[in-house]
mmCIF file of C-alpha atoms in Angstrom:
data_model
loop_
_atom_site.group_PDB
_atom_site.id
_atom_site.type_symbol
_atom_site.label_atom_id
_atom_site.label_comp_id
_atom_site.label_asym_id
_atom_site.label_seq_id
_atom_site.Cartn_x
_atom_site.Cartn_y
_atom_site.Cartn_z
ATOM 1 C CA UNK A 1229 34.371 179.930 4.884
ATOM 2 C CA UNK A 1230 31.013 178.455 5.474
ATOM 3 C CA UNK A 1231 29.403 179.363 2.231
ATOM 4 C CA UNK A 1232 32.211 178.677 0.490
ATOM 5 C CA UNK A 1233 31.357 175.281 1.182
ATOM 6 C CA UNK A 1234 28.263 175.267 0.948
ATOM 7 C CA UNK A 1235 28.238 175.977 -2.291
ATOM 8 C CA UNK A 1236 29.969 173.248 -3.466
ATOM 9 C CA UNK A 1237 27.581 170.887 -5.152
ATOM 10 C CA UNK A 1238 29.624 167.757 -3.821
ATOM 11 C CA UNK A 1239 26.780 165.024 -2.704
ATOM 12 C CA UNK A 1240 25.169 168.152 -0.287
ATOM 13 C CA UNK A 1241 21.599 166.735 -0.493
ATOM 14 C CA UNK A 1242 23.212 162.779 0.149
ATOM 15 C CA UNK A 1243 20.927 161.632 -2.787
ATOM 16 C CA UNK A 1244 22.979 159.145 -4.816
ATOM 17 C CA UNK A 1245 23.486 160.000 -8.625
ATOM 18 C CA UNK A 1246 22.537 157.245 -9.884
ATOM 19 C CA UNK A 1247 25.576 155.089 -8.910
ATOM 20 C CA UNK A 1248 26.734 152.413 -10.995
ATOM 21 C CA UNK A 1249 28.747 149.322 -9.484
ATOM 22 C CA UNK A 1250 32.451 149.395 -9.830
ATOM 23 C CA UNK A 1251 34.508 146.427 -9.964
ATOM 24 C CA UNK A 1252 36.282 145.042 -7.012
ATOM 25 C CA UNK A 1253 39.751 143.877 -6.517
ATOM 26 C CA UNK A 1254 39.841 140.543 -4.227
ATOM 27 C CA UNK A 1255 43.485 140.551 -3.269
ATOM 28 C CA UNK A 1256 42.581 143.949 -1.908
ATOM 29 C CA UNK A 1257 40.076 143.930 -0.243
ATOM 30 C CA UNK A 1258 40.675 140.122 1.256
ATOM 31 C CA UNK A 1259 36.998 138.736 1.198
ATOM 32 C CA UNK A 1260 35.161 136.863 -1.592
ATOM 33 C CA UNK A 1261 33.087 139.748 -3.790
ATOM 34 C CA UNK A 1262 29.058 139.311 -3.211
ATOM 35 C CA UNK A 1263 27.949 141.211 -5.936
ATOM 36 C CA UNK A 1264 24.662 140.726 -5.790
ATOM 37 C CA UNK A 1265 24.439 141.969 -2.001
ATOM 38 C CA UNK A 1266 26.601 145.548 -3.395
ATOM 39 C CA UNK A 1267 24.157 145.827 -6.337
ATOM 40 C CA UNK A 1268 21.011 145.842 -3.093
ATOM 41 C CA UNK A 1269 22.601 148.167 -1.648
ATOM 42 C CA UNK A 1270 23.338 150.766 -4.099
ATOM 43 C CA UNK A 1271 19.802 150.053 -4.819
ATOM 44 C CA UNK A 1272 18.463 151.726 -2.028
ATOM 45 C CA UNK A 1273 17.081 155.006 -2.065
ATOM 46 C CA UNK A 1274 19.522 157.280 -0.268
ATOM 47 C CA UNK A 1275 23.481 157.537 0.559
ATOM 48 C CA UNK A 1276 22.742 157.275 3.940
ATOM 49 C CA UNK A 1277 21.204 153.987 4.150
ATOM 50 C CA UNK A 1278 23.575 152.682 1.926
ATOM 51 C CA UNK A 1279 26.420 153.493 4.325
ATOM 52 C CA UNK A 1280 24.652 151.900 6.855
ATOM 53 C CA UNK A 1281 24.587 148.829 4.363
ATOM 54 C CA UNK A 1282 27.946 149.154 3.628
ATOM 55 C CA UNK A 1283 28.994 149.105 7.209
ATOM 56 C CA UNK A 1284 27.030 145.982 8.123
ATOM 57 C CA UNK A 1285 28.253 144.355 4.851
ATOM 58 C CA UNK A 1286 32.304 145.272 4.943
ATOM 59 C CA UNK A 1287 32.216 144.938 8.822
ATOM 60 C CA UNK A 1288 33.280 148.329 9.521
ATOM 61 C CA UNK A 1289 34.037 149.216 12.802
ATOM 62 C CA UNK A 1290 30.803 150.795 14.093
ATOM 63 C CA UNK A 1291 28.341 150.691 17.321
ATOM 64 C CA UNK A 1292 26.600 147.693 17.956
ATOM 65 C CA UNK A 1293 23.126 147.263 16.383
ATOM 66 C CA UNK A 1294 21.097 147.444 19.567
ATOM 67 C CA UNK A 1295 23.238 150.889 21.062
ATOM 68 C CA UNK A 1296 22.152 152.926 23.401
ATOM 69 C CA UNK A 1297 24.263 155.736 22.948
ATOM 70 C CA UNK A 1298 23.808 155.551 19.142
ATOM 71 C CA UNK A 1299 19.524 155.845 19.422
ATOM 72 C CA UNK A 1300 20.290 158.921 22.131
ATOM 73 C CA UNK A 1301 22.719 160.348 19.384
ATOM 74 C CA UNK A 1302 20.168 159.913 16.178
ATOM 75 C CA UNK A 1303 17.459 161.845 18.811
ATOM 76 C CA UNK A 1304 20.137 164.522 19.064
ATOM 77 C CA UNK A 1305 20.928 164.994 15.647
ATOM 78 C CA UNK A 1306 17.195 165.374 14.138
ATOM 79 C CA UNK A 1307 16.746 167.939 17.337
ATOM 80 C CA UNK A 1308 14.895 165.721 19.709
ATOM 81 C CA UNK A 1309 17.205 166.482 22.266
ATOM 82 C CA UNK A 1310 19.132 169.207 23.481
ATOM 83 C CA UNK A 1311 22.984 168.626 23.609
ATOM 84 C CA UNK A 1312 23.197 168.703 27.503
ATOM 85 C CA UNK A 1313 20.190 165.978 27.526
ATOM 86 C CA UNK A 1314 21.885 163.793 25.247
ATOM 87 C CA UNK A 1315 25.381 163.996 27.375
ATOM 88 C CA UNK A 1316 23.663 163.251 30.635
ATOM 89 C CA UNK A 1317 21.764 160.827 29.118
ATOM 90 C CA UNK A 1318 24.860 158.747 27.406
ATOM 91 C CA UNK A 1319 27.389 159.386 30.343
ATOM 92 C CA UNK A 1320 25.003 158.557 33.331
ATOM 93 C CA UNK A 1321 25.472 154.596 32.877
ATOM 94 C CA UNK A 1322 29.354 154.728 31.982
ATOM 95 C CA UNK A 1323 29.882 156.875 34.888
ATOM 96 C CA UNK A 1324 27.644 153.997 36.855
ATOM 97 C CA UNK A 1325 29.538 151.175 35.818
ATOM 98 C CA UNK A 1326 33.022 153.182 36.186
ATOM 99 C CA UNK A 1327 32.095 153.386 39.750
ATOM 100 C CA UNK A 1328 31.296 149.803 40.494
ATOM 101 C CA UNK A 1329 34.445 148.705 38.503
ATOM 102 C CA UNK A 1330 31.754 147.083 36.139
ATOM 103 C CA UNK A 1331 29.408 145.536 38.481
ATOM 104 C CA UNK A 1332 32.363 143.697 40.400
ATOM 105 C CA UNK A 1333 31.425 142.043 43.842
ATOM 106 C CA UNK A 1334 27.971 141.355 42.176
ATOM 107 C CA UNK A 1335 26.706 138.001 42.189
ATOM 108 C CA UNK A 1336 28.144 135.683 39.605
ATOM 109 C CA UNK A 1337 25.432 133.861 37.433
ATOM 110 C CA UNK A 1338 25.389 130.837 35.160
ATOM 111 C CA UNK A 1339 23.006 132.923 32.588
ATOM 112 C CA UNK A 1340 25.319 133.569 29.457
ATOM 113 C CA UNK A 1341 25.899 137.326 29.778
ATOM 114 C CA UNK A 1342 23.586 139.361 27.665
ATOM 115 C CA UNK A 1343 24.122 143.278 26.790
ATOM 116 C CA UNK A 1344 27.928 143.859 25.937
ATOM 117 C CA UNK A 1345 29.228 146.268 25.404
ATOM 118 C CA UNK A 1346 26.924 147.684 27.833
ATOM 119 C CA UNK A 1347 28.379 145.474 30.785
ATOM 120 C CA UNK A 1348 31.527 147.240 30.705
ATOM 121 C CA UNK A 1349 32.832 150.801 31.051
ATOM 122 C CA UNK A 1350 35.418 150.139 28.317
ATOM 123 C CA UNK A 1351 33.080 148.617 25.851
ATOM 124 C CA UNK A 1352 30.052 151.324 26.472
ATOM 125 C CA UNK A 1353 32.658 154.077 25.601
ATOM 126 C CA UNK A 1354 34.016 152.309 22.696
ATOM 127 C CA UNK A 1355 30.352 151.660 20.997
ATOM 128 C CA UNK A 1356 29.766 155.245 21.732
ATOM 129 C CA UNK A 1357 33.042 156.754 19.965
ATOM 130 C CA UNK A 1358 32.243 153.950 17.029
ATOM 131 C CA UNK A 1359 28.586 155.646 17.153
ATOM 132 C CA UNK A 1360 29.541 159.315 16.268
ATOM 133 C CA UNK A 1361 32.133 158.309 13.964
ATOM 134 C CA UNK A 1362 29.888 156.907 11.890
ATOM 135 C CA UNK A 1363 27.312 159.121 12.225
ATOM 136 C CA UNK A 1364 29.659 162.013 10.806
ATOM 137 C CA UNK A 1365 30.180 159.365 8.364
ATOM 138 C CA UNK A 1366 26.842 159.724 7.197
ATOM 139 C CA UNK A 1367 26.066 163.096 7.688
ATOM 140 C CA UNK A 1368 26.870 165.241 4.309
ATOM 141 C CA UNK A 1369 30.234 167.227 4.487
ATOM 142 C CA UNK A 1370 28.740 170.193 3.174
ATOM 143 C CA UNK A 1371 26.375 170.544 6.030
ATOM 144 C CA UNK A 1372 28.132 172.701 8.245
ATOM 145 C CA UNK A 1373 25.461 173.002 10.859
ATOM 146 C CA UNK A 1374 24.926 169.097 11.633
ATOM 147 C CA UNK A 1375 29.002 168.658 11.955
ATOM 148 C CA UNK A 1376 29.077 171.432 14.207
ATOM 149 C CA UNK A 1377 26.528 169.167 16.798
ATOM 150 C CA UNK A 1378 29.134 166.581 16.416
ATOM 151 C CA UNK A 1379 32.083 169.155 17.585
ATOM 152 C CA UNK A 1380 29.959 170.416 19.643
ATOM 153 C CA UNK A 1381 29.036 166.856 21.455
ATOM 154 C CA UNK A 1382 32.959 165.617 21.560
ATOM 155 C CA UNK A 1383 33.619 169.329 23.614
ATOM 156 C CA UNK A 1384 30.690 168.888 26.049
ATOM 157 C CA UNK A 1385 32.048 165.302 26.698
ATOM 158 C CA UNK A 1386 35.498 166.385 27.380
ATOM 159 C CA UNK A 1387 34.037 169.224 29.754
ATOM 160 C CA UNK A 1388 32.155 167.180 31.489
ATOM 161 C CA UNK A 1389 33.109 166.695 35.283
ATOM 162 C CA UNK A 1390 35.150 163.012 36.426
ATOM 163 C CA UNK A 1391 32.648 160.529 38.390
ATOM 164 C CA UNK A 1392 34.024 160.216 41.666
ATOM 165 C CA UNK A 1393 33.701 156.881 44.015
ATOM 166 C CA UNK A 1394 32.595 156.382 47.044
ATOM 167 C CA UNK A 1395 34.713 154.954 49.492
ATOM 168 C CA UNK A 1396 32.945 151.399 49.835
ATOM 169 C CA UNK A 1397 33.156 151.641 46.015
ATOM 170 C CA UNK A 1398 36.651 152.293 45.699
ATOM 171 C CA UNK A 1399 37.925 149.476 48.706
ATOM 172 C CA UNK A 1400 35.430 146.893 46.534
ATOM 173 C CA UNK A 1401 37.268 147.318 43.576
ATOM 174 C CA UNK A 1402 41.093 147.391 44.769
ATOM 175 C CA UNK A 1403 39.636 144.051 46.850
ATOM 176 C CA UNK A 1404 37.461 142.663 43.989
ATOM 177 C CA UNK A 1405 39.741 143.665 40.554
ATOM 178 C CA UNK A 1406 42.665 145.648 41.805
ATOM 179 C CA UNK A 1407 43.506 146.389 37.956
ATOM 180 C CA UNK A 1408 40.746 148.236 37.270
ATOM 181 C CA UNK A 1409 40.863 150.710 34.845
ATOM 182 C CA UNK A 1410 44.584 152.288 35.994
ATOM 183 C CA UNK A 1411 45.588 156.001 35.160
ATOM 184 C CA UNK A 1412 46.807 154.038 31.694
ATOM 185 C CA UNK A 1413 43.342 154.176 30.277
ATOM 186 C CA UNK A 1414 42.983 157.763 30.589
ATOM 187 C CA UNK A 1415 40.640 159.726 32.893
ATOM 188 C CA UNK A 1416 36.587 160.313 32.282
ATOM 189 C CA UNK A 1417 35.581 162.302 30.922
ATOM 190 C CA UNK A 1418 38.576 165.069 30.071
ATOM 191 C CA UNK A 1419 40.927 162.209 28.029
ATOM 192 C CA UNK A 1420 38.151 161.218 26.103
ATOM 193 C CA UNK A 1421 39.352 157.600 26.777
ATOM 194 C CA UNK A 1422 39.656 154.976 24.171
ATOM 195 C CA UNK A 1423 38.578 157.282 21.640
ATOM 196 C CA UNK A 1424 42.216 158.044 19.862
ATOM 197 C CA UNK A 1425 41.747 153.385 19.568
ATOM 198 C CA UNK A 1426 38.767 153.970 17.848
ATOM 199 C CA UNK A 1427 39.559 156.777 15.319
ATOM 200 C CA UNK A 1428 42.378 154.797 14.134
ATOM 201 C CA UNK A 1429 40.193 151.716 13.528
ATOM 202 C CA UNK A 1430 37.916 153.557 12.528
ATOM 203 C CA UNK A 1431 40.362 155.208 10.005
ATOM 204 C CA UNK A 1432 41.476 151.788 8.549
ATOM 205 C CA UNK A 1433 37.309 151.271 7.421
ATOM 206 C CA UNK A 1434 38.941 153.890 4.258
ATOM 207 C CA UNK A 1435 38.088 152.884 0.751
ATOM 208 C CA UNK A 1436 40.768 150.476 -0.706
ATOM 209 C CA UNK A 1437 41.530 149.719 2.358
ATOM 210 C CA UNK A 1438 39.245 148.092 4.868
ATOM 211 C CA UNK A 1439 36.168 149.224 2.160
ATOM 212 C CA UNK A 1440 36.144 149.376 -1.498
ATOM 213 C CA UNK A 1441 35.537 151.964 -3.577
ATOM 214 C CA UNK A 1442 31.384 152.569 -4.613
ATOM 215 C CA UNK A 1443 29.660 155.530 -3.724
ATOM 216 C CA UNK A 1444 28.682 155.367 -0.713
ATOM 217 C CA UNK A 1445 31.696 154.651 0.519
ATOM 218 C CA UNK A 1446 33.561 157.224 -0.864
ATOM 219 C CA UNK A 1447 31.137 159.750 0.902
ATOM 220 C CA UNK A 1448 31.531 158.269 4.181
ATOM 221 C CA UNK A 1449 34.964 158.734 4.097
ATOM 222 C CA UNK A 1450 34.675 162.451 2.387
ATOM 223 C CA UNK A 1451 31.843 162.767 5.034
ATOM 224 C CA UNK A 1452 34.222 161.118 7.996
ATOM 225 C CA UNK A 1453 37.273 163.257 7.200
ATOM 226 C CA UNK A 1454 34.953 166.644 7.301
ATOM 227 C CA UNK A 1455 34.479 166.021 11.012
ATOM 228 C CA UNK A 1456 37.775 165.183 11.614
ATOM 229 C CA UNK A 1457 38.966 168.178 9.951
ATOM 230 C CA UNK A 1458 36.332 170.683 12.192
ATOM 231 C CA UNK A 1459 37.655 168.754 15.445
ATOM 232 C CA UNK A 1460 41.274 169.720 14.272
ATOM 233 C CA UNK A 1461 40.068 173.784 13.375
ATOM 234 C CA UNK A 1462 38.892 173.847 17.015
ATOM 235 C CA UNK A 1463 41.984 172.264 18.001
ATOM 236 C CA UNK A 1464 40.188 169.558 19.764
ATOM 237 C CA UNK A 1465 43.371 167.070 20.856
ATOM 238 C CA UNK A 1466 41.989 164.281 19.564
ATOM 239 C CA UNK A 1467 42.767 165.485 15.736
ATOM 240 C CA UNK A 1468 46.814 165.991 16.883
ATOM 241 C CA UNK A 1469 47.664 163.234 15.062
ATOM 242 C CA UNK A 1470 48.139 164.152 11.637
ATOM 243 C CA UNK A 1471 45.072 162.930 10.245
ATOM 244 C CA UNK A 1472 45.666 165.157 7.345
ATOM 245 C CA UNK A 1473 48.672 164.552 6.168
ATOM 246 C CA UNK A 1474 47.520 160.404 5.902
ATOM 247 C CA UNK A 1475 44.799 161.853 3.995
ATOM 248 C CA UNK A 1476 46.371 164.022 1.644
ATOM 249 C CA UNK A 1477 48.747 160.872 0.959
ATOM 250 C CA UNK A 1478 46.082 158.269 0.397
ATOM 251 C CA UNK A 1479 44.957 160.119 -2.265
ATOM 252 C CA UNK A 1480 47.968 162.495 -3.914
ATOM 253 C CA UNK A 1481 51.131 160.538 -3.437
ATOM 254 C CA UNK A 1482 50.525 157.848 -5.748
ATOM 255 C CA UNK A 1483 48.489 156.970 -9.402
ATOM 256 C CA UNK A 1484 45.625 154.758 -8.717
ATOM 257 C CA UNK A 1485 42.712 153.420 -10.680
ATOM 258 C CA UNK A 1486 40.069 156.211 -11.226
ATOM 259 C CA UNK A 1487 37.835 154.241 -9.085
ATOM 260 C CA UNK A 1488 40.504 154.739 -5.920
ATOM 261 C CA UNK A 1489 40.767 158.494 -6.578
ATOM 262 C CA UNK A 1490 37.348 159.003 -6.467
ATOM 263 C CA UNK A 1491 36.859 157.784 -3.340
ATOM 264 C CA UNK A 1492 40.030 159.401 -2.218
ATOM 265 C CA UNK A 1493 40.586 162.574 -3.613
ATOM 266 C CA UNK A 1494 37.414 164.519 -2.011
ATOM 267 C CA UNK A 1495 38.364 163.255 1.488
ATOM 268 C CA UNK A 1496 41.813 165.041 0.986
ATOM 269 C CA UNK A 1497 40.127 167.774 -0.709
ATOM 270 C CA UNK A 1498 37.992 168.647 2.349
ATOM 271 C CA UNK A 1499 41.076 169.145 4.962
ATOM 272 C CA UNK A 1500 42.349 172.144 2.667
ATOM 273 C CA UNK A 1501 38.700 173.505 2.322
ATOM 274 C CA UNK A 1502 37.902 173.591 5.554
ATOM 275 C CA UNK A 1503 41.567 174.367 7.699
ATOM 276 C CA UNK A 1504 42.290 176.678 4.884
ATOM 277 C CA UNK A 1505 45.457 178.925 5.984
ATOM 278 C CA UNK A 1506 45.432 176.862 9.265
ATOM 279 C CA UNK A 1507 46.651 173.786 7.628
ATOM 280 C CA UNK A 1508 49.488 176.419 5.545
ATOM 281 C CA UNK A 1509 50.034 178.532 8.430
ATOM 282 C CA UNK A 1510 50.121 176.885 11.781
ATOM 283 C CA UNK A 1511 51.551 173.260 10.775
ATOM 284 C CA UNK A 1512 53.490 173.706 7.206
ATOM 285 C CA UNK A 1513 57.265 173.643 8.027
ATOM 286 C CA UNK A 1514 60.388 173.705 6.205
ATOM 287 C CA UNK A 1515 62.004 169.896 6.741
ATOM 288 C CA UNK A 1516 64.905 169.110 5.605
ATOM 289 C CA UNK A 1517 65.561 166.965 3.343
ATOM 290 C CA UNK A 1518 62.171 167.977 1.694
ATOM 291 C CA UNK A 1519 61.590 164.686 -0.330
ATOM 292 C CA UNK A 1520 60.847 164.219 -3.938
ATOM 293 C CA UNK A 1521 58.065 164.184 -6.308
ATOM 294 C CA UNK A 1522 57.520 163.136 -10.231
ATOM 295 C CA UNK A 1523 55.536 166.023 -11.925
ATOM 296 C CA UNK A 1524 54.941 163.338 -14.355
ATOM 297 C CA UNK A 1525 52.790 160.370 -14.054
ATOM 298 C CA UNK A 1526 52.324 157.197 -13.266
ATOM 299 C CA UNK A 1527 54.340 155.873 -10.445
ATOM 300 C CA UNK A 1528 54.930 156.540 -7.190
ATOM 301 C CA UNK A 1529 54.742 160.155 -7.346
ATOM 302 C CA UNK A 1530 55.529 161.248 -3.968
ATOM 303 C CA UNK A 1531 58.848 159.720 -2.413
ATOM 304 C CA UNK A 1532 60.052 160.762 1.596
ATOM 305 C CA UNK A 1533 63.883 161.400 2.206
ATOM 306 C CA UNK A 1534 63.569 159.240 5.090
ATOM 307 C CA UNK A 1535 61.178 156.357 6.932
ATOM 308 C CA UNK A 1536 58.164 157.649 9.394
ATOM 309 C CA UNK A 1537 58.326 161.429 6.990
ATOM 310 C CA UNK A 1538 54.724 161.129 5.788
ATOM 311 C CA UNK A 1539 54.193 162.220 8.908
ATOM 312 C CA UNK A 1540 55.912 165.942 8.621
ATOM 313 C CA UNK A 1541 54.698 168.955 6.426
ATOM 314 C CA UNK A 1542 56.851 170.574 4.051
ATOM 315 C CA UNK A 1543 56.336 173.245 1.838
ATOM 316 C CA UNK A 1544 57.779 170.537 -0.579
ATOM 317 C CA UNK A 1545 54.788 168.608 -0.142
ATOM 318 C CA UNK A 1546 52.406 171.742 -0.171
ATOM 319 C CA UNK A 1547 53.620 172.431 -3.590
ATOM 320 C CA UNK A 1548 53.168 168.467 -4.669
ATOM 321 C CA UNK A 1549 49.446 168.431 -3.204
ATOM 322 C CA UNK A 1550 48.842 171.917 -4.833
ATOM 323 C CA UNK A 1551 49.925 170.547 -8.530
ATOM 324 C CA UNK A 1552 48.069 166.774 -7.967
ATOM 325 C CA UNK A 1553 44.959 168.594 -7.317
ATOM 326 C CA UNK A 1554 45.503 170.804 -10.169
ATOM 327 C CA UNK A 1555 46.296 167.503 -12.804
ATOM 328 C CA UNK A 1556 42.914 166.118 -11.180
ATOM 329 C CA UNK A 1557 40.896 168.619 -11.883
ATOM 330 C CA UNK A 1558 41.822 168.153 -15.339
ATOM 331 C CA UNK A 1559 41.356 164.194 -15.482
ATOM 332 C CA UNK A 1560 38.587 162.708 -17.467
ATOM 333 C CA UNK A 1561 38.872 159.578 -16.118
ATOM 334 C CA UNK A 1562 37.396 161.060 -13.102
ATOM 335 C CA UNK A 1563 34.022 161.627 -11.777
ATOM 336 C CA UNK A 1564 32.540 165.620 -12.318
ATOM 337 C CA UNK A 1565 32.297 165.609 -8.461
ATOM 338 C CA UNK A 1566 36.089 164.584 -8.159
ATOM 339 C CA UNK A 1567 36.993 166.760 -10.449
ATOM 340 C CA UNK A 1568 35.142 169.963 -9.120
ATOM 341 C CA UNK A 1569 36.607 169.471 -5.570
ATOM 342 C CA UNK A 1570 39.755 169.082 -6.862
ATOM 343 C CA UNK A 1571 40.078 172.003 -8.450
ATOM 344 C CA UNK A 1572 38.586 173.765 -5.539
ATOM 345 C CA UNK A 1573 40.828 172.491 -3.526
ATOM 346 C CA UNK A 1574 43.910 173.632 -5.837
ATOM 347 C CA UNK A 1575 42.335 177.076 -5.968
ATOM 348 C CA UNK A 1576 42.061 177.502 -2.399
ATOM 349 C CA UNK A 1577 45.688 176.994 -2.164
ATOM 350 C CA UNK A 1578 46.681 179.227 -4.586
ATOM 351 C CA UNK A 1579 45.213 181.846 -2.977
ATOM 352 C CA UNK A 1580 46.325 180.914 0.734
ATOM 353 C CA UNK A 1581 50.082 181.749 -0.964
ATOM 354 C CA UNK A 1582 48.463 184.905 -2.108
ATOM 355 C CA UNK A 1583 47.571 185.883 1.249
ATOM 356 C CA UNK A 1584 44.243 185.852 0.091
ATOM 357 C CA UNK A 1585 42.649 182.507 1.771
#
């Protein structure tokens, strides 16, 4: 499966070809259009400073400019680091200020406080979910090897042993702030707290969405769904909820602007190249009723039988995805790269029903 996708050709050295501006939609996107400021950044010489860019310039959810856990996870990434280094290194002042209840009983001060997120439990785990997320936004989602540190980072968190109080610590905080952090929040480290809020904020940074639709931005979400789609093939709980299926959606279930599908289509692409027969296997069901699709286009092309069904598989909507990626493949509207996943994509399904994925 690896070098299957590793030979794909889609963006795997994260050198942009040459990207041309695309026009933005207004009503969509809900902010005044700077183009000058897009043309800079498509300017610059690589994909992943221009999703840095990006990020700054749509206002993406993403760590804090000054993080801490986001310089120990850079160090980590290049190979700095080792992976137990960079957990002990990130959880050590989380764990700290989950045992104080955030500092409480210290000494108030007049000073305006300086250093949130890092003043708070809440907000240090936050910035440090936002900071992988986008790292495996820029990181290229053909290279197997750098996503596999990010797995491999979210499963050493989750293993990692709970911080315990002592119990001076522990009478403080039910006398200080007696609503401290309740069993609500979820436990450190093994519910990877506040990390399902930030995935789906995270998820909502998607081009036509809470981004538009250049380049760069269509890799970081190809890029962002790759990861997701790893943590899901480990069966890591935090990909449970269906991120899939929103994907496949976004891009398959309706006609869009070539622009859209661009930016779309890959990131659905990447979920059947990567889960392969897991995704037909292990989650595709028989629901009835099935829903509806148009095998001819435009229009809404994919229709559910009933409200909250985009949710459920169906061998219905196998079948749908499986022909979209197919018509894709063969648009000329779209970009070579589009078109080349798609049709990967519909491949790889064909012979998953072949018993032969």
């Amino acid at each position: 499966m690896a070098d299957e996708q590793a030979s794909l050709s889609f963006s795997g050295d994260n050198t942009p070809s040459s990207p041309t501006m695309i026009p933005e939609h207004p009503v969509r996107l809900g902010v005044p259009i700077d183009y000058t400021r897009i043309k800079n950044i498509l300017a610059l010489p690589t994909v992943e400073e221009q999703i840095d860019a990006f990020g700054v310039f749509r206002n993406w959810f993403r760590q804090e400019n000054d993080s801490p856990s986001y310089a120990l996870l850079q160090k980590y990434m290049s190979g700095t680091i080792s992976l137990s280094e960079t957990v002990d290194k990130i959880a050590a002042p989380i764990e700290e200020l989950w045992r104080s209840g955030d500092n409480c009983g210290a000494e108030p001060t007049d000073e305006p406080e300086e250093g949130y997120p890092w003043t708070s439990a809440v907000g240090s785990l936050m910035d440090l979910w936002y900071g992988v997320m986008h790292m495996a936004k820029r990181t290229p989602w053909t290279d197997n090897a750098a996503h596999q540190k990010l797995v491999d980072l979210i499963l050493a968190f989750r293993a990692r042993p709970p911080p315990t109080r002592s119990a001076e610590q522990a009478a403080l905080i039910e006398k200080v702030n007696p609503g401290y952090w309740d069993d609500d929040e979820g436990k450190l480290w093994s519910e990877l707290p506040w990390y399902g809020l930030c995935a789906a904020e995270v998820k909502n940074d998607c081009p036509n969405c809470g981004s538009g639709c250049q380049y760069a931005e269509g890799i970081a979400h190809t890029n962002l769904n790759s990861y997701q789609a790893r943590l899901s093939l480990v069966d890591e709980p935090t990909a449970r909820w269906n991120q899939e299926l929103l994907a496949l959606s976004m891009a398959l279930g309706r006609e869009e602007d070539p622009e859209v599908l661009d930016a779309l289509v890959p990131a659905a692409a990447v979920w059947i190249l990567i889960l392969r027969e897991r995704l037909y296997e292990k989650k595709l069901v028989e629901i009835k009723p099935a829903g509806t699709w148009r095998p001819k286009w435009p229009g809404e092309l994919w229709t559910e039988p009933e409200r909250g069904m985009i949710h459920i598989f169906s061998k219905a909507k196998w079948s749908f995805w499986k022909c979209r990626f197919m018509h894709l493949a063969g648009d000329e509207r779209l970009e070579e790269e589009t078109t080349q996943i798609a049709g990967c994509a519909a491949e790889v399904m064909d012979a998953i029903e072949r018993g032969e994925g």
